[in-house]
Coordinates of C-alpha atoms (C1' of nucleotides) in Angstrom, one line a residue:
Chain A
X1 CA -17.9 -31.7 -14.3
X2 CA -16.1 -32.5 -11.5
X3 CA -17.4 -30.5 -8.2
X4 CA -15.4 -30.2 -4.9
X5 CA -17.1 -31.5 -2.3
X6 CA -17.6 -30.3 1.5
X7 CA -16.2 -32.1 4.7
X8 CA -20.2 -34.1 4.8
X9 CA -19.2 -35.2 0.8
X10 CA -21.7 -33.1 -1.0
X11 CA -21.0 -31.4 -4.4
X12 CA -21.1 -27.3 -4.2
X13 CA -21.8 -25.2 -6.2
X14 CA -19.8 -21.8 -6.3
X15 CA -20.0 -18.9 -8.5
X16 CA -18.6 -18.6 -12.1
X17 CA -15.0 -17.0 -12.0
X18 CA -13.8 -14.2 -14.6
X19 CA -10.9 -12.1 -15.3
X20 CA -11.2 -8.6 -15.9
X21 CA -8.7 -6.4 -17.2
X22 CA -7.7 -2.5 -16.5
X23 CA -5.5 -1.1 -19.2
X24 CA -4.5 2.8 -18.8
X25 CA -2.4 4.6 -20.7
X26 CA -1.9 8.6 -20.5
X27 CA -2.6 10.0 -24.1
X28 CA -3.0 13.7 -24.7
X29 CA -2.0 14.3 -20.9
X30 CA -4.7 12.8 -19.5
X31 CA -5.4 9.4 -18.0
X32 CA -7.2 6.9 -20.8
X33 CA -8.8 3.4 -19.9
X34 CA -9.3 0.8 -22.9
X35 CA -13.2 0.0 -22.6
X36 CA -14.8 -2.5 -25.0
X37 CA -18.8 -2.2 -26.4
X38 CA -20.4 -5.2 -25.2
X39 CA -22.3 -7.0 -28.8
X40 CA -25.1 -8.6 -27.6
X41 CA -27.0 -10.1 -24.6
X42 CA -28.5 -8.3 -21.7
X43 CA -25.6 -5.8 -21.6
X44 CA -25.8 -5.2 -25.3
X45 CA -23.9 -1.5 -26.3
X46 CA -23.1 -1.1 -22.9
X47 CA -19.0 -0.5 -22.4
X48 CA -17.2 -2.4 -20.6
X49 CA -13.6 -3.6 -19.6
X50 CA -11.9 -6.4 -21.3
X51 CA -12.4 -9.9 -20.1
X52 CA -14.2 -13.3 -19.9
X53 CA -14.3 -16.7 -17.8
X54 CA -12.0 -18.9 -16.7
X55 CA -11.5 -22.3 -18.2
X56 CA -10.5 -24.9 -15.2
X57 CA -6.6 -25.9 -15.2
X58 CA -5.8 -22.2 -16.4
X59 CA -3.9 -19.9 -14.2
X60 CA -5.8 -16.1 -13.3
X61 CA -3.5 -14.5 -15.3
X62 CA -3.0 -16.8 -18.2
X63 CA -6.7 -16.4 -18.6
X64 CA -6.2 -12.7 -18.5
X65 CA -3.6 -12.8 -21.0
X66 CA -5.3 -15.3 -23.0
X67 CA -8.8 -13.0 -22.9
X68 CA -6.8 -9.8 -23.8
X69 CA -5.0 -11.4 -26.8
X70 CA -8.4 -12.8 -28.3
X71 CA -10.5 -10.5 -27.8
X72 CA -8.8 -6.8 -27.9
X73 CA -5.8 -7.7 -29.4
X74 CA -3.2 -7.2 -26.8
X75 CA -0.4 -9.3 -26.2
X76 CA 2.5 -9.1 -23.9
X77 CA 2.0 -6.7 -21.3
X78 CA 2.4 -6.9 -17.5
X79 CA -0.7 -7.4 -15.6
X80 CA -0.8 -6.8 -11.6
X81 CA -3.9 -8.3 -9.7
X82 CA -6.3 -5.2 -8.3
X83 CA -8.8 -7.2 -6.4
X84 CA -11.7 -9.6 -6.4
X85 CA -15.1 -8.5 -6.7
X86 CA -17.9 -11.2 -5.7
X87 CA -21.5 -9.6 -5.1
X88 CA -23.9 -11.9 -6.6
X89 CA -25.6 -9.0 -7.9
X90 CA -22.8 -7.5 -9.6
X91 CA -23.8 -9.2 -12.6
X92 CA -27.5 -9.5 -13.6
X93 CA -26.9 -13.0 -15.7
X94 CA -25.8 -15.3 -12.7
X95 CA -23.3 -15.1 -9.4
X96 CA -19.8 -14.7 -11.0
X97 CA -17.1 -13.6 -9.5
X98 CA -14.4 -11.5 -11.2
X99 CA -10.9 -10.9 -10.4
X100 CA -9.6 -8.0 -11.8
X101 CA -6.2 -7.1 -13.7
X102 CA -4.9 -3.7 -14.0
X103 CA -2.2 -2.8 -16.8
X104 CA 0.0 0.1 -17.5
X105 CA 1.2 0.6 -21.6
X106 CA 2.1 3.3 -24.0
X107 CA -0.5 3.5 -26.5
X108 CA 2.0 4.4 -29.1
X109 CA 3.6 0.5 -28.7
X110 CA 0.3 -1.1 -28.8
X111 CA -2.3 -1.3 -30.9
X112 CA -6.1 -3.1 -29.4
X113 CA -8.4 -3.7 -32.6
X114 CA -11.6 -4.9 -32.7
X115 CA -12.3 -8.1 -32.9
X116 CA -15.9 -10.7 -33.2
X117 CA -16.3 -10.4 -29.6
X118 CA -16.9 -6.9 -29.1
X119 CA -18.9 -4.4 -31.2
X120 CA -16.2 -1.6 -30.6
X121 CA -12.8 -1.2 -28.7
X122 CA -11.7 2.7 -27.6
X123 CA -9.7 4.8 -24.8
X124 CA -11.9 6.7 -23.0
X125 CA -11.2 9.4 -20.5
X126 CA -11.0 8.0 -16.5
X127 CA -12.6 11.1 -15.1
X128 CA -15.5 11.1 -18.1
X129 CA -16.6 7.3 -18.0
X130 CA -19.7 6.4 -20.4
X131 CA -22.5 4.6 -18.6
X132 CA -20.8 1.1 -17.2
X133 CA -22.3 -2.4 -17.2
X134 CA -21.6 -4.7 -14.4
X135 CA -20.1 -3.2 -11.6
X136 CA -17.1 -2.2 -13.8
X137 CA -17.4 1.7 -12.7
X138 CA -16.4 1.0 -9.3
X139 CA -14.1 -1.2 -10.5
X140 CA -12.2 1.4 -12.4
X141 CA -12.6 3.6 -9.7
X142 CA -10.7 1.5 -7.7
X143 CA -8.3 0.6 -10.2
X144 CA -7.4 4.9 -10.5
X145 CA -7.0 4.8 -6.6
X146 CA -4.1 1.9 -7.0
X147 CA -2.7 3.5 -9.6
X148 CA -2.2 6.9 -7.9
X149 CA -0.7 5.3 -5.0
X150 CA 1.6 3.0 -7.1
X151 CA 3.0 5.6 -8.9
X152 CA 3.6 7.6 -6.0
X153 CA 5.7 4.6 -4.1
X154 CA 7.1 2.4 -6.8
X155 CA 8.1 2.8 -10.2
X156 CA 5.8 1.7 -12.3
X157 CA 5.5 5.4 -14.5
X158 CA 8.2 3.4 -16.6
X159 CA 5.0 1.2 -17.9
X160 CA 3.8 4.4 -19.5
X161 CA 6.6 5.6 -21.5
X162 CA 8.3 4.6 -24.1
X163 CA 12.0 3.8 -23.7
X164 CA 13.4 7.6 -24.3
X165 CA 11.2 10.6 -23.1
X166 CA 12.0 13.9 -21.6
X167 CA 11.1 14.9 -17.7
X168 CA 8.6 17.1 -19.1
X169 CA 7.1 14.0 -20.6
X170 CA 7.5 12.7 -17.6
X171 CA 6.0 14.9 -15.5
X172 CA 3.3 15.0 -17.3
X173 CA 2.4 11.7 -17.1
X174 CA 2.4 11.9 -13.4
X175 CA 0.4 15.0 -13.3
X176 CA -2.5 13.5 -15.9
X177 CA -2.6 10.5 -13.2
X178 CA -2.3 12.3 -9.9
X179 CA -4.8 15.3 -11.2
X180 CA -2.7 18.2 -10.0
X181 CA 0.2 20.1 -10.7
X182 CA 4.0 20.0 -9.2
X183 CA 6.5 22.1 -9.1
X184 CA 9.3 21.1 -12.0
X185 CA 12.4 22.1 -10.3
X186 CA 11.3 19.7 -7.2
X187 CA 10.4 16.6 -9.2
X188 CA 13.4 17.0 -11.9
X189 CA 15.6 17.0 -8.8
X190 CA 14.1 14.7 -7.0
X191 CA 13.1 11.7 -10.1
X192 CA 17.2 12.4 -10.4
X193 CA 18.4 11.5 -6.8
X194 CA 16.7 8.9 -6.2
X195 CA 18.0 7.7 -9.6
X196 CA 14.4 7.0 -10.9
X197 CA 15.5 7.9 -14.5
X198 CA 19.1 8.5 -15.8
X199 CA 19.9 10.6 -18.5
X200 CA 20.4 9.9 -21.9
X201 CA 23.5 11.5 -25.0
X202 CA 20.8 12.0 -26.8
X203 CA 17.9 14.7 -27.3
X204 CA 14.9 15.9 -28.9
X205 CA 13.6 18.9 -30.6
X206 CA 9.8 19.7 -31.2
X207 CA 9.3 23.0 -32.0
X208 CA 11.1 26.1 -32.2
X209 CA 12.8 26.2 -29.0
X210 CA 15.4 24.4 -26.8
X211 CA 15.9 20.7 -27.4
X212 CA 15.2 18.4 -24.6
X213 CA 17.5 15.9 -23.1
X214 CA 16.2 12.3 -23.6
X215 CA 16.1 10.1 -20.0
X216 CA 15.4 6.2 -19.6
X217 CA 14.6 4.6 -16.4
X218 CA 17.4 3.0 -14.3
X219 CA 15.2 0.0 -14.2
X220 CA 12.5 -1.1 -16.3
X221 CA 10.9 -3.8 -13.8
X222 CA 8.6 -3.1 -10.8
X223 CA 9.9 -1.9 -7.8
X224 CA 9.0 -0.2 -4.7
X225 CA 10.7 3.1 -4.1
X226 CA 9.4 6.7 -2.6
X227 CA 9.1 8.9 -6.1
X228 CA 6.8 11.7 -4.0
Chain B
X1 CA -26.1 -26.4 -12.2
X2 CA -26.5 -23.2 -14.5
X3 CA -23.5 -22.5 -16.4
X4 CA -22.3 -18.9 -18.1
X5 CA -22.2 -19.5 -21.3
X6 CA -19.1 -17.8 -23.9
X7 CA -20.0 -15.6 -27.2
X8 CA -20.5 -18.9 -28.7
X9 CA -23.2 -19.8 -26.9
X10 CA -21.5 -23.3 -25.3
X11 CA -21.0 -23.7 -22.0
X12 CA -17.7 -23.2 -20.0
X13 CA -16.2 -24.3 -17.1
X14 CA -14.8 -22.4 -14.4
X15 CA -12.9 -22.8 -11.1
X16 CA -14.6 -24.0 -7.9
X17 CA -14.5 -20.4 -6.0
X18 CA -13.5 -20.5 -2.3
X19 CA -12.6 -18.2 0.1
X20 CA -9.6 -18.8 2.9
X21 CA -8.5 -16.6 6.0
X22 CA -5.2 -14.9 7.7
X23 CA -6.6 -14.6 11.5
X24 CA -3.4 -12.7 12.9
X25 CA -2.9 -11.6 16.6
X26 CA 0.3 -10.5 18.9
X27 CA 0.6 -13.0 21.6
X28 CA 3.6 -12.5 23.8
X29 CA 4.7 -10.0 21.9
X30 CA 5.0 -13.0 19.0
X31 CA 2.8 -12.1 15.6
X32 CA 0.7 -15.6 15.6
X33 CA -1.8 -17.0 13.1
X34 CA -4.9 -18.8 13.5
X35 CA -4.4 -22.4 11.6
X36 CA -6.8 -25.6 11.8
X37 CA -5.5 -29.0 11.1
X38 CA -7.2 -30.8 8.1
X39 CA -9.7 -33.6 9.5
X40 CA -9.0 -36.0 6.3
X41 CA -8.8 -36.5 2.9
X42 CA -5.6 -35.4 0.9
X43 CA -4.6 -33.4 3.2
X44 CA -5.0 -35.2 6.5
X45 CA -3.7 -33.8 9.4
X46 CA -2.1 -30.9 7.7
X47 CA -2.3 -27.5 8.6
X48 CA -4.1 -24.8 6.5
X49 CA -6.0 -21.4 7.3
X50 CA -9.8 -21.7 7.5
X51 CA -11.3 -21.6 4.6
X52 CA -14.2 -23.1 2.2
X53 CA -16.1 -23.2 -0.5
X54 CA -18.3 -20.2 -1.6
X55 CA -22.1 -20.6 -2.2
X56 CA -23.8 -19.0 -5.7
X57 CA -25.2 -16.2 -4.7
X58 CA -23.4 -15.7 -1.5
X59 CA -21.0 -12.8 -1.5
X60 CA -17.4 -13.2 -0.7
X61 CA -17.2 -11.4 2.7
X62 CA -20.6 -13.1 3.2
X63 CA -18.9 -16.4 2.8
X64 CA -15.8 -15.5 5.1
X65 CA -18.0 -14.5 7.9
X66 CA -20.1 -18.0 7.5
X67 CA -17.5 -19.9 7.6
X68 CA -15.4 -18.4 10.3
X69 CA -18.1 -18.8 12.5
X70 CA -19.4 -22.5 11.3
X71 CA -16.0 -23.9 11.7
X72 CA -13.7 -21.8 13.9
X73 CA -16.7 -20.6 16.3
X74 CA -14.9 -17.0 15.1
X75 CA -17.8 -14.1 15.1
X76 CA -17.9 -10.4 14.2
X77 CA -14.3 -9.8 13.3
X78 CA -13.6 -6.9 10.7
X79 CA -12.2 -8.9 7.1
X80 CA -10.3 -6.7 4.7
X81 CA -9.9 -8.4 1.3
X82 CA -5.9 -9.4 0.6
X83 CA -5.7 -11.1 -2.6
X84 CA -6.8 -13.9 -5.2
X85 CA -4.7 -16.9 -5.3
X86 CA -5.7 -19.0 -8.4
X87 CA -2.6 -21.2 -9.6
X88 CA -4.4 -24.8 -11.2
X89 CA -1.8 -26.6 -9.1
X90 CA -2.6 -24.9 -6.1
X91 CA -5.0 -27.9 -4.9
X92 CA -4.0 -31.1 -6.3
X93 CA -7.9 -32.5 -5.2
X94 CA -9.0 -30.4 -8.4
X95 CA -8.6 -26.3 -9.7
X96 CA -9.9 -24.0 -7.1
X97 CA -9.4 -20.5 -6.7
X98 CA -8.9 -18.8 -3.3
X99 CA -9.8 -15.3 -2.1
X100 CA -7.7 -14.7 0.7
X101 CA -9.4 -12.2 3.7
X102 CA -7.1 -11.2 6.4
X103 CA -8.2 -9.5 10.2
X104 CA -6.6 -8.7 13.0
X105 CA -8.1 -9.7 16.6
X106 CA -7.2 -9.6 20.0
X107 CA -6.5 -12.8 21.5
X108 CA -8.3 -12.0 24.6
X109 CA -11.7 -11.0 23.2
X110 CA -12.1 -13.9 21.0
X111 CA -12.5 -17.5 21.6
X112 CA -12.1 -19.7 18.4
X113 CA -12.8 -23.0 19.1
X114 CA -12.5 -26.5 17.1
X115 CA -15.5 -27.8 15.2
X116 CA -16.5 -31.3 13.6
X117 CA -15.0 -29.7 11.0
X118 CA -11.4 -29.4 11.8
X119 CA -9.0 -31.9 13.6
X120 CA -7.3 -29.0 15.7
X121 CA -7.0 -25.2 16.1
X122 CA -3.9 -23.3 17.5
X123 CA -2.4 -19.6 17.2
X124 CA 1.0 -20.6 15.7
X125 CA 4.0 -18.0 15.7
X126 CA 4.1 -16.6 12.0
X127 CA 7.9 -16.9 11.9
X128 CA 8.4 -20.8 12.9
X129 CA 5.0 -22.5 10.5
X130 CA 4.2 -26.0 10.2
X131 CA 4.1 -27.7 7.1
X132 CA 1.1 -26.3 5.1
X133 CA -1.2 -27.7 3.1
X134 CA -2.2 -26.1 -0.1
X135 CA -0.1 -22.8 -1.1
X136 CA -1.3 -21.3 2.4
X137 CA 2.5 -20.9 3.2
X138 CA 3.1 -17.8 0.6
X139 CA -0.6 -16.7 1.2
X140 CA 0.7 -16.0 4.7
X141 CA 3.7 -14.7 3.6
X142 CA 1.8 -12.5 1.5
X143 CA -0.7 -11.3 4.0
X144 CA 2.6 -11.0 6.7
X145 CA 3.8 -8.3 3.8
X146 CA 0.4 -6.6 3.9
X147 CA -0.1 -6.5 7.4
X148 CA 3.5 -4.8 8.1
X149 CA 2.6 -1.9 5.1
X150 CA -0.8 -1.4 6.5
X151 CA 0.4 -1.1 10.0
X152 CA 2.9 1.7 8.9
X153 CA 0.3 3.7 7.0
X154 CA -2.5 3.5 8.5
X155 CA -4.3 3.3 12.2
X156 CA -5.4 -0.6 12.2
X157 CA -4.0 -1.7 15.0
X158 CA -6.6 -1.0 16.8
X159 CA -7.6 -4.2 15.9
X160 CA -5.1 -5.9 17.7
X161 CA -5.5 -4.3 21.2
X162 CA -7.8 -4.3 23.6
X163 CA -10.0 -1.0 24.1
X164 CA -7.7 0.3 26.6
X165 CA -3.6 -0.2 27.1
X166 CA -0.4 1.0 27.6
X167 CA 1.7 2.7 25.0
X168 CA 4.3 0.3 26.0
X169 CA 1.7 -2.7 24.7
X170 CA 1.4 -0.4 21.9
X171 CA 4.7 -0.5 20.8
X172 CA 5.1 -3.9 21.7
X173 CA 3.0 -4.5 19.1
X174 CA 4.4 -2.8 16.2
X175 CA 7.5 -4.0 17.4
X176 CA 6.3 -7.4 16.7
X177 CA 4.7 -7.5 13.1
X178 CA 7.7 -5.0 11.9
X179 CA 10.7 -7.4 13.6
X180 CA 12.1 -4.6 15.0
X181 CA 12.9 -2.2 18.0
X182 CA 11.4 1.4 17.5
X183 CA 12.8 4.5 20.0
X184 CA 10.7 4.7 23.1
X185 CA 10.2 8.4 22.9
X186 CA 10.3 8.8 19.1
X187 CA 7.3 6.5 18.9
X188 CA 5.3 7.9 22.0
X189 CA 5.8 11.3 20.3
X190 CA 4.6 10.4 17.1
X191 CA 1.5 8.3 18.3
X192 CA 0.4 11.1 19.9
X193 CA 1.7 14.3 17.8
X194 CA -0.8 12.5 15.3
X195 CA -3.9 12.0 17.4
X196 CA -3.5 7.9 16.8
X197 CA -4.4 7.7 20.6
X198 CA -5.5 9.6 23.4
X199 CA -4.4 9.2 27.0
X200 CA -7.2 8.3 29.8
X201 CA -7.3 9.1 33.2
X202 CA -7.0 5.7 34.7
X203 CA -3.8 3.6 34.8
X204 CA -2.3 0.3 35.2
X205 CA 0.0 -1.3 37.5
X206 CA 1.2 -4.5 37.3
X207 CA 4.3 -5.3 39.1
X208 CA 6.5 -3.3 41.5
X209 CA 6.7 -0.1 39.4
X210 CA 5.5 2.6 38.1
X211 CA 1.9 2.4 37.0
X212 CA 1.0 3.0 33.4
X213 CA -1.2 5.6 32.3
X214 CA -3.6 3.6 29.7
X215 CA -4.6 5.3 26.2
X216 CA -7.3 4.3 23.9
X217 CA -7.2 4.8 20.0
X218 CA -8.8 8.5 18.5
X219 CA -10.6 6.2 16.1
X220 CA -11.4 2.3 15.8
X221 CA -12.4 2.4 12.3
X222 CA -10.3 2.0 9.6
X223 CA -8.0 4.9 8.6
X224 CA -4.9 5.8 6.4
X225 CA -2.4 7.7 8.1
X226 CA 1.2 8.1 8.5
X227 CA 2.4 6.4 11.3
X228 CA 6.6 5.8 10.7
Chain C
dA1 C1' 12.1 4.0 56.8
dC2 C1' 15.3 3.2 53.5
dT3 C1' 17.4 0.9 49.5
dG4 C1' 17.3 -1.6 45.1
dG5 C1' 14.9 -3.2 41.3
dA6 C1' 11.8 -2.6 37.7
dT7 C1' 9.1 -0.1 34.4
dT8 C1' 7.1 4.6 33.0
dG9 C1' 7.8 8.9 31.2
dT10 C1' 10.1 12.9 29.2
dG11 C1' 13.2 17.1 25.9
dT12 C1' 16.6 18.8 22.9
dA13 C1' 20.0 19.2 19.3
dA14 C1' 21.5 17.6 14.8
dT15 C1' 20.4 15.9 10.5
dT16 C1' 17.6 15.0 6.7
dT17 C1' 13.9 15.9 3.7
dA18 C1' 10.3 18.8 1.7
dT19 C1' 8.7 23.1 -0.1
dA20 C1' 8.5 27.5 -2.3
dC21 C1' 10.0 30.2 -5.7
dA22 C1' 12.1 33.1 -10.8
dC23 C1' 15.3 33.6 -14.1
dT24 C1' 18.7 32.1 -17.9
dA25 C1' 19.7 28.9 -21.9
dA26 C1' 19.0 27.1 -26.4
dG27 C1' 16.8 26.8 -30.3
dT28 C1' 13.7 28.5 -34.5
dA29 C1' 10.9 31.6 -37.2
dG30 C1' 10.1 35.7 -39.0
Chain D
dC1 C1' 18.7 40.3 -34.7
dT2 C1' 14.4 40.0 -32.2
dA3 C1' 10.5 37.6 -30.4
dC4 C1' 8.8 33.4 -29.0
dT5 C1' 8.8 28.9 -26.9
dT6 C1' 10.2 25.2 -24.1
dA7 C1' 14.3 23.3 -21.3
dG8 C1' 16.9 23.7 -17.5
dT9 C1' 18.8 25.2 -13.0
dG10 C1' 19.8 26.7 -7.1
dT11 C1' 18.9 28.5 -2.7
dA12 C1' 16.7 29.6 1.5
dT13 C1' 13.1 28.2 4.7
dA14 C1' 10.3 25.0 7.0
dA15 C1' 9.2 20.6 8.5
dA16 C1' 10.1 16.0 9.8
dT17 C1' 13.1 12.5 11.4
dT18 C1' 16.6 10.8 14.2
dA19 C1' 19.7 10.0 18.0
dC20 C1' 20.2 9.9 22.6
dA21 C1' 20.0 9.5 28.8
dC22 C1' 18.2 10.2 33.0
dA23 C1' 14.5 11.3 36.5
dA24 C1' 9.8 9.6 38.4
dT25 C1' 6.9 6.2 40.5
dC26 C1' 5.9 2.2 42.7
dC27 C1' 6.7 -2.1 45.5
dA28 C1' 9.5 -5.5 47.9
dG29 C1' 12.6 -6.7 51.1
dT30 C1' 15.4 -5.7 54.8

DNA sequence: ACTGGATTGTGTAATTTATACACTAAGTAG
DNA sequence: CTACTTAGTGTATAAATTACACAATCCAGT
């Protein structure tokens, strides 16, 4: 193995990196993290996010792609860098450091499955974690903070949607991640203005009552704007 | 060296972990970074940010502070966490990944200094860099993006002032990181409306004119709040 | 002692943005 | 045709932001 050395020419030795990946989704109006059930090893039956080491010569978030598409299934979705957590204790094995992911989807385009590596794959509710190896609580804590901000100042809800979906849909989706109520005339007329979402020909009829207009997003890629 | 091992039970290898800094000040009512000129080796007489290798066991802020004050004789400064950068080209001496810190000093409380380690360090106007070594040119960029959010939304620029100055300084100072020129008595009204700073009795006079009442900030600890 | 130069310090009106709030419209089922 | 359910809409008030110009204080120089 070949070490980096230090300005006196000795080989270092630095902690083991790892990617770890945060993928919400907002199912049944409330917000939904995809945890997997660690197999075996000290953590065994534990839950856990999604992710693994590093190999050298592999990008952060190759490796996070590569990780979710081996292990859980997932391929193809946009991943956004959280943070980097590093305490040597944060993982009873050895010192590794993990950089963590986060990820927006609609579970209705996406399906995880369960794979060798873990013993079970499921969304669980944010605000009703099970108990948490590593330090992966805190991490998802922190991931929830992001996400309420982001959704708040850029458009990123899009990542939860599918293409066509009603403002109530909408709404909803921003009250299950935000944890409180708005007022509908206020957000319909202000996801409008600011041209958030345009509307759509088309519409869509649950139950026995007035069809709702189908919307899409003006724009379908990240980017910043003031939504509340 | 201990390696983590994969489901498989075989070894893997991972990226050499180190750790790399954004020292930023307002000199002159410039926005200046801290760089050190690389000693030797690939990247002889370069510049770069400080930075180095992180120890096993060591955490990452751990690592920041250690090396701040080993090789840029830098000592008790406040490190927020900016990002990972972790591109395998990123070094061409081998794959490392870098966890990039950013703080904010006052120039005039703080005395780096060069080390055996380093061939030269100067503040260097943010807007006009030397050629960099490494990718430390976008993680400057990066943290430059950061730094103008955080100073918007929240009360850290404390950190770049001394404990008592002039709301003129103040705005000097935004002025500076933002690139812009901000009303005189919209800002003094705002600073104040929201209890960023408080006036004290004494005052300043430097030149043939009216002396300046001085202020200190409500709070030197980290705070989100609305500032424009 | 008076004037000129330099920087500090201050208020108000106009505009824009955010908030609070309740009923009608469209469809289906019975 | 009535009852039920969800979709869809406007206005008035309050709050926040913006634009803007001159008087106050001090020293230096004459």
């Amino acid at each position: 193995m070949k070490h980096k050395t230090n300005n006196l020419g000795e080989p270092k030795k630095t902690p083991a990196v790892a990617v770890d990946t945060l993928i919400f989704s907002v199912i049944d109006n409330k917000l939904k993290i995809l945890l997997i059930k660690i197999l075996g090893g000290a953590y065994k039956n534990k839950w856990a996010i999604p992710g693994g080491l590093v190999d050298t010569n592999e990008s952060l978030e190759k490796a996070a792609s590569r990780i979710l598409s081996q292990k859980a299934g997932v391929d193809g979705i946009y991943l956004e860098q959280l943070a980097t957590f590093g305490d040597p204790k944060r993982d009873s094995r050895g010192h590794s450091v993990s950089v963590a992911y986060f990820a927006l989807v609609n579970d209705k385009l996406f399906y995880p499955k369960t794979t060798e590596y873990y013993a079970d794959i499921a969304w669980k509710n944010v605000d009703t974690l099970p108990t948490m190896a590593f330090d992966h609580k805190k991490i998802i804590e922190y991931g929830k903070e992001r996400l309420m901000s982001k959704l708040a100042y850029s458009n990123i809800a899009y990542a939860l949607l599918p293409k066509e979906f009603t403002l109530t849909e909408l709404q909803s989706v921003y009250e299950a991640v935000l944890g409180k109520v708005l007022d509908k005339r206020n957000f319909r007329k202000k996801v409008q203005e600011i041209k958030l979402v345009k509307e759509t020909t088309r519409t869509r009829q649950l139950g026995a009552n007035r069809p709702a207009k189908l919307f899409i997003f003006t724009q379908r890629h990240p980017r910043i704007m003031d939504i509340l």
